[in-house]
Tab-separated table of C-alpha atoms in Angstrom:
chain	number	residue	atom	x	y	z
D	1	MET	CA	24.242	-40.557	-14.511
D	2	ASP	CA	22.811	-41.238	-17.967
D	3	THR	CA	19.104	-40.375	-17.850
D	4	SER	CA	18.199	-40.727	-21.508
D	5	PRO	CA	15.324	-43.037	-22.575
D	6	VAL	CA	17.782	-44.928	-24.788
D	7	PHE	CA	19.930	-45.784	-21.773
D	8	TRP	CA	16.997	-47.175	-19.791
D	9	GLU	CA	15.716	-49.138	-22.781
D	10	GLN	CA	19.133	-50.752	-23.144
D	11	GLN	CA	19.095	-51.665	-19.469
D	12	ARG	CA	15.671	-53.240	-19.843
D	13	GLN	CA	16.690	-55.241	-22.909
D	14	THR	CA	19.861	-56.452	-21.206
D	15	ARG	CA	17.928	-57.636	-18.177
D	16	LEU	CA	15.356	-59.451	-20.314
D	17	GLN	CA	18.100	-61.212	-22.262
D	18	GLN	CA	19.339	-62.668	-18.998
D	19	LEU	CA	15.979	-64.355	-18.520
D	20	HIS	CA	15.540	-67.624	-20.415
D	21	PHE	CA	11.825	-68.305	-20.136
D	22	HIS	CA	12.120	-71.845	-21.525
D	23	ASP	CA	14.617	-72.748	-18.824
D	24	ILE	CA	12.437	-71.074	-16.193
D	25	ALA	CA	9.452	-73.191	-17.252
D	26	LEU	CA	11.516	-76.356	-16.822
D	27	ALA	CA	13.012	-75.272	-13.513
D	28	SER	CA	12.015	-76.742	-10.183
D	29	PRO	CA	9.618	-74.851	-7.889
D	30	THR	CA	12.533	-73.866	-5.667
D	31	GLN	CA	14.477	-72.471	-8.628
D	32	ARG	CA	11.432	-70.534	-9.880
D	33	THR	CA	10.941	-69.088	-6.406
D	34	THR	CA	14.560	-67.949	-6.385
D	35	ILE	CA	14.184	-66.327	-9.819
D	36	ARG	CA	10.977	-64.604	-8.694
D	37	ASP	CA	12.699	-63.262	-5.571
D	38	HIS	CA	15.531	-61.869	-7.690
D	39	LEU	CA	13.035	-60.131	-9.985
D	40	LEU	CA	11.243	-58.623	-6.996
D	41	GLN	CA	14.588	-57.360	-5.737
D	42	ASP	CA	15.144	-55.772	-9.140
D	43	ILE	CA	11.762	-54.063	-8.905
D	44	ASP	CA	12.589	-52.677	-5.462
D	45	ALA	CA	15.983	-51.501	-6.697
D	46	PHE	CA	14.455	-49.707	-9.684
D	47	ALA	CA	11.781	-48.124	-7.478
D	48	SER	CA	14.478	-46.852	-5.137
D	49	LEU	CA	16.473	-45.570	-8.097
D	50	ALA	CA	13.372	-43.818	-9.444
D	51	ARG	CA	12.848	-42.043	-6.114
D	52	THR	CA	16.493	-41.018	-6.014
D	53	PHE	CA	16.297	-39.767	-9.577
D	54	LYS	CA	13.128	-37.791	-8.823
D	55	SER	CA	14.826	-36.134	-5.857
D	56	TYR	CA	17.856	-35.380	-8.002
D	57	VAL	CA	15.706	-33.739	-10.676
D	58	ASN	CA	13.815	-31.705	-8.084
D	59	LEU	CA	17.013	-30.483	-6.461
D	60	THR	CA	18.589	-29.470	-9.762
D	61	ASN	CA	15.465	-27.623	-10.887
D	62	SER	CA	15.956	-23.887	-10.549
D	63	ILE	CA	12.575	-23.378	-8.857
D	64	SER	CA	13.650	-25.688	-6.039
D	65	ARG	CA	16.382	-23.229	-5.117
D	66	LEU	CA	13.936	-20.396	-4.525
D	67	PRO	CA	13.769	-19.122	-0.927
D	68	ALA	CA	10.981	-20.471	1.240
D	69	GLU	CA	9.395	-17.000	1.392
D	70	VAL	CA	9.072	-16.921	-2.409
D	71	MET	CA	7.621	-20.433	-2.535
D	72	THR	CA	5.084	-19.489	0.139
D	73	HIS	CA	4.025	-16.522	-1.989
D	74	ILE	CA	3.642	-18.840	-5.000
D	75	PHE	CA	1.449	-21.173	-2.953
D	76	ARG	CA	-0.729	-18.217	-1.957
D	77	LEU	CA	-1.145	-17.273	-5.611
D	78	LEU	CA	-2.183	-20.851	-6.382
D	79	THR	CA	-4.829	-20.744	-3.668
D	80	GLU	CA	-6.293	-17.615	-5.254
D	81	VAL	CA	-6.601	-19.478	-8.561
D	82	ASP	CA	-8.242	-22.518	-6.955
D	83	ARG	CA	-10.614	-20.453	-4.850
D	84	TYR	CA	-12.792	-19.658	-7.847
D	85	ASN	CA	-13.187	-23.337	-8.741
D	86	SER	CA	-15.749	-23.892	-6.042
D	87	TYR	CA	-15.839	-27.275	-4.306
D	88	ALA	CA	-13.181	-28.868	-6.463
D	89	SER	CA	-12.320	-32.520	-6.066
D	90	GLY	CA	-8.655	-31.552	-5.891
D	91	LEU	CA	-6.665	-28.377	-5.369
D	92	GLY	CA	-3.613	-27.437	-7.402
D	93	TRP	CA	-1.745	-25.914	-4.486
D	94	ILE	CA	-2.049	-29.148	-2.513
D	95	THR	CA	-0.933	-31.179	-5.531
D	96	ALA	CA	2.099	-28.904	-5.837
D	97	SER	CA	3.026	-29.675	-2.238
D	98	HIS	CA	3.477	-33.333	-3.208
D	99	VAL	CA	6.283	-32.541	-5.645
D	100	CYS	CA	9.021	-32.801	-3.047
D	101	HIS	CA	9.588	-32.889	0.683
D	102	SER	CA	10.811	-29.302	0.941
D	103	TRP	CA	7.698	-27.929	-0.766
D	104	ARG	CA	5.477	-29.944	1.531
D	105	GLU	CA	7.298	-28.639	4.590
D	106	ILE	CA	6.907	-25.064	3.346
D	107	LEU	CA	3.174	-25.468	2.841
D	108	LEU	CA	2.606	-27.245	6.151
D	109	GLY	CA	4.401	-24.374	7.857
D	110	ALA	CA	2.167	-21.742	6.224
D	111	ARG	CA	-0.756	-22.080	8.631
D	112	ASP	CA	-2.456	-18.960	7.326
D	113	ILE	CA	-2.955	-20.606	3.913
D	114	TRP	CA	-4.880	-23.487	5.464
D	115	ALA	CA	-6.881	-21.043	7.598
D	116	GLU	CA	-7.966	-19.156	4.473
D	117	GLU	CA	-9.325	-22.208	2.666
D	118	ILE	CA	-11.789	-23.767	5.131
D	119	GLY	CA	-14.663	-25.266	3.184
D	120	THR	CA	-13.007	-25.182	-0.231
D	121	ILE	CA	-13.359	-28.962	-0.266
D	122	PRO	CA	-16.666	-29.869	1.410
D	123	HIS	CA	-15.817	-33.296	2.834
D	124	TRP	CA	-15.525	-33.176	6.617
D	125	ARG	CA	-12.304	-35.186	6.531
D	126	ALA	CA	-10.681	-32.491	4.376
D	127	ILE	CA	-12.129	-29.670	6.475
D	128	SER	CA	-10.876	-31.236	9.711
D	129	THR	CA	-7.415	-31.630	8.153
D	130	PHE	CA	-7.400	-27.978	7.090
D	131	LEU	CA	-8.479	-26.915	10.594
D	132	ARG	CA	-5.769	-29.003	12.237
D	133	ARG	CA	-3.077	-27.534	9.987
D	134	ALA	CA	-4.382	-24.008	10.543
D	135	GLY	CA	-3.981	-24.393	14.295
D	136	ASP	CA	-6.228	-23.183	17.087
D	137	ASP	CA	-5.534	-19.459	17.047
D	138	LEU	CA	-5.731	-18.082	13.490
D	139	PRO	CA	-8.944	-16.459	12.207
D	140	LEU	CA	-10.585	-18.426	9.413
D	141	ARG	CA	-11.962	-17.693	5.975
D	142	VAL	CA	-14.947	-20.009	5.536
D	143	SER	CA	-16.802	-20.898	2.348
D	144	VAL	CA	-20.297	-22.269	2.930
D	145	GLU	CA	-22.110	-23.590	-0.102
D	146	SER	CA	-24.982	-25.966	-0.614
D	147	SER	CA	-23.769	-29.348	-1.683
D	148	GLY	CA	-25.132	-32.783	-2.415
D	149	ILE	CA	-22.428	-34.201	-0.167
D	150	ALA	CA	-24.011	-35.213	3.125
D	151	GLN	CA	-20.854	-34.589	5.154
D	152	ALA	CA	-20.756	-30.994	3.925
D	153	THR	CA	-24.400	-30.074	4.422
D	154	SER	CA	-24.383	-31.529	7.937
D	155	ILE	CA	-21.670	-29.031	8.894
D	156	TRP	CA	-23.678	-26.009	7.875
D	157	ARG	CA	-26.996	-27.381	9.163
D	158	GLY	CA	-25.667	-27.804	12.663
D	159	GLY	CA	-24.582	-31.409	12.416
D	160	ARG	CA	-21.027	-30.566	13.513
D	161	SER	CA	-21.063	-28.758	16.823
D	162	ASP	CA	-17.253	-28.870	16.893
D	163	PHE	CA	-16.906	-26.690	13.788
D	164	PRO	CA	-15.372	-23.351	14.960
D	165	LEU	CA	-17.433	-21.011	12.781
D	166	ARG	CA	-17.026	-18.217	15.346
D	167	ARG	CA	-13.328	-17.974	14.456
D	168	ALA	CA	-14.188	-16.798	10.938
D	169	HIS	CA	-13.038	-13.359	9.813
D	170	THR	CA	-14.735	-13.910	6.430
D	171	ILE	CA	-17.800	-16.009	5.658
D	172	SER	CA	-19.159	-16.620	2.168
D	173	TRP	CA	-22.533	-18.327	2.569
D	174	GLU	CA	-24.455	-19.414	-0.523
D	175	ILE	CA	-27.902	-20.986	-0.207
D	176	ASP	CA	-29.901	-22.696	-2.930
D	177	ASP	CA	-32.209	-24.724	-0.726
D	178	GLU	CA	-34.935	-23.325	1.525
D	179	LYS	CA	-33.911	-25.815	4.221
D	180	ASP	CA	-30.587	-23.983	4.567
D	181	VAL	CA	-32.167	-20.617	5.448
D	182	GLU	CA	-33.179	-21.709	8.942
D	183	PRO	CA	-29.661	-22.936	9.863
D	184	PHE	CA	-28.321	-19.544	8.774
D	185	LEU	CA	-30.786	-17.774	11.077
D	186	LYS	CA	-29.924	-20.082	13.958
D	187	LYS	CA	-26.227	-19.379	13.448
D	188	PHE	CA	-26.536	-15.593	13.214
D	189	ALA	CA	-29.704	-14.138	14.732
D	190	GLY	CA	-29.063	-12.713	18.190
D	191	GLU	CA	-25.466	-13.962	18.273
D	192	ASN	CA	-22.118	-12.189	18.692
D	193	TRP	CA	-19.411	-12.419	16.039
D	194	PRO	CA	-16.373	-10.544	17.382
D	195	LYS	CA	-13.913	-11.732	14.704
D	196	LEU	CA	-16.146	-11.382	11.649
D	197	LYS	CA	-14.975	-8.655	9.240
D	198	LYS	CA	-16.574	-9.625	5.940
D	199	LEU	CA	-19.852	-11.419	5.250
D	200	GLU	CA	-21.207	-12.509	1.884
D	201	THR	CA	-24.671	-14.087	1.751
D	202	ARG	CA	-26.527	-15.132	-1.350
D	203	ILE	CA	-29.715	-17.072	-2.012
D	204	TYR	CA	-30.173	-18.561	-5.447
D	205	ASP	CA	-33.654	-18.851	-6.905
D	206	SER	CA	-35.261	-22.010	-5.541
D	207	GLY	CA	-38.834	-21.289	-6.537
D	208	GLU	CA	-39.570	-18.967	-3.612
D	209	GLU	CA	-40.003	-15.211	-3.854
D	210	PRO	CA	-37.018	-13.207	-2.557
D	211	GLU	CA	-39.155	-11.375	0.030
D	212	ASP	CA	-39.759	-14.698	1.779
D	213	TYR	CA	-36.172	-14.384	3.032
D	214	LYS	CA	-36.532	-11.074	4.849
D	215	PHE	CA	-36.466	-11.348	8.622
D	216	PRO	CA	-36.755	-7.748	9.884
D	217	VAL	CA	-38.144	-8.824	13.262
D	218	ALA	CA	-35.350	-11.318	13.937
D	219	LYS	CA	-33.053	-10.500	16.811
D	220	PRO	CA	-30.054	-8.566	15.394
D	221	PHE	CA	-26.686	-10.260	15.252
D	222	CYS	CA	-23.790	-8.268	16.641
D	223	ALA	CA	-20.527	-8.020	14.701
D	224	PRO	CA	-18.486	-5.095	16.078
D	225	ASN	CA	-15.657	-5.563	13.562
D	226	LEU	CA	-17.788	-6.268	10.497
D	227	CYS	CA	-16.691	-3.887	7.729
D	228	MET	CA	-18.534	-5.310	4.723
D	229	TRP	CA	-21.780	-7.173	4.191
D	230	THR	CA	-22.902	-8.078	0.678
D	231	SER	CA	-26.205	-9.925	0.502
D	232	GLU	CA	-28.532	-11.071	-2.249
D	233	SER	CA	-32.158	-11.934	-1.430
D	234	LEU	CA	-31.477	-12.315	2.272
D	235	TYR	CA	-31.702	-9.861	5.143
D	236	ILE	CA	-31.667	-10.000	8.928
D	237	PRO	CA	-30.990	-7.066	11.274
D	238	LEU	CA	-27.485	-6.454	12.547
D	239	ARG	CA	-25.432	-4.212	14.788
D	240	ALA	CA	-22.097	-3.337	13.224
D	241	GLN	CA	-20.527	-0.063	14.311
D	242	SER	CA	-17.487	-0.645	12.053
D	243	MET	CA	-19.529	-1.148	8.885
D	244	VAL	CA	-18.019	0.566	5.845
D	245	THR	CA	-19.800	-1.187	2.962
D	246	LEU	CA	-23.360	-2.489	2.983
D	247	ASP	CA	-24.725	-3.869	-0.282
D	248	LEU	CA	-28.191	-5.444	-0.106
D	249	ASN	CA	-29.621	-6.695	-3.392
D	250	GLY	CA	-33.307	-7.588	-3.534
D	251	TRP	CA	-36.484	-6.345	-1.902
D	252	PHE	CA	-35.577	-5.432	1.648
D	253	PRO	CA	-37.147	-3.513	4.523
D	254	LEU	CA	-36.893	0.236	4.655
D	255	CYS	CA	-33.522	1.707	5.472
D	256	THR	CA	-34.817	2.763	8.867
D	257	THR	CA	-34.298	-0.804	10.042
D	258	ILE	CA	-30.543	-0.411	9.634
D	259	PRO	CA	-29.129	0.593	13.029
D	260	THR	CA	-27.776	4.123	13.319
D	261	SER	CA	-24.622	2.745	14.922
D	262	ALA	CA	-23.641	1.416	11.499
D	263	THR	CA	-24.323	4.538	9.467
D	264	GLY	CA	-21.729	6.847	10.979
D	265	CYS	CA	-18.747	5.312	9.154
D	266	MET	CA	-20.655	3.995	6.139
D	267	ARG	CA	-18.972	4.800	2.825
D	268	HIS	CA	-20.898	2.562	0.468
D	269	TRP	CA	-24.556	1.835	1.067
D	270	THR	CA	-26.735	0.137	-1.528
D	271	VAL	CA	-30.219	-1.182	-0.836
């Protein structure tokens, strides 16, 4: 199959030469309808040929012959790149899955990738799609950020009771609006988080003093498997007997408020 631009230009010129526009203008309505139908058939034929050609190119590309395990690893690397482009309108690893059917099947089969990217795109439609593709059993990595998108903020402010936040093994929660502090307290204070292993909380300056976000008398949240908590300008009590790293930045209560059950295995402790 000749795939050069010259070949396709010759085909186009040949087809145009077969069309005599003066004769078409003088033709009867029935004849013009017939000519139009033939042209539409040509368009469909070329579209089909283009799809076939695209599949042919994809199959002959060396990267398409890589094992599924290697492609899955590549997709995971792409997710790491996209993860730092917070709340992007599009994700490169999803775009890559549209290249060909085999790539899409590989990505759809990698449920753990979808489970690690909950919240990367804040729209609820995208989040619900990610959750569905992650399945009902895998722990989740959840990114929670303030956003001007109403669908996103409603999730974190309790507007979506069906959001399975308790399945999260990692939560990154960033707050830049005072209104979002209370939902955080409602989610965590006095609650149990058996799957949570890593928690990142951060409050950006919104005109309030950092000490306004200390809640030493709040009921502690219990996270028996929590290994790391990094927090900036936010503190509530916790019980975490598996804690290894605790990094609290800002003005916080005295260290005596940290439960002794967390200090036995502590390796890194910054207040």
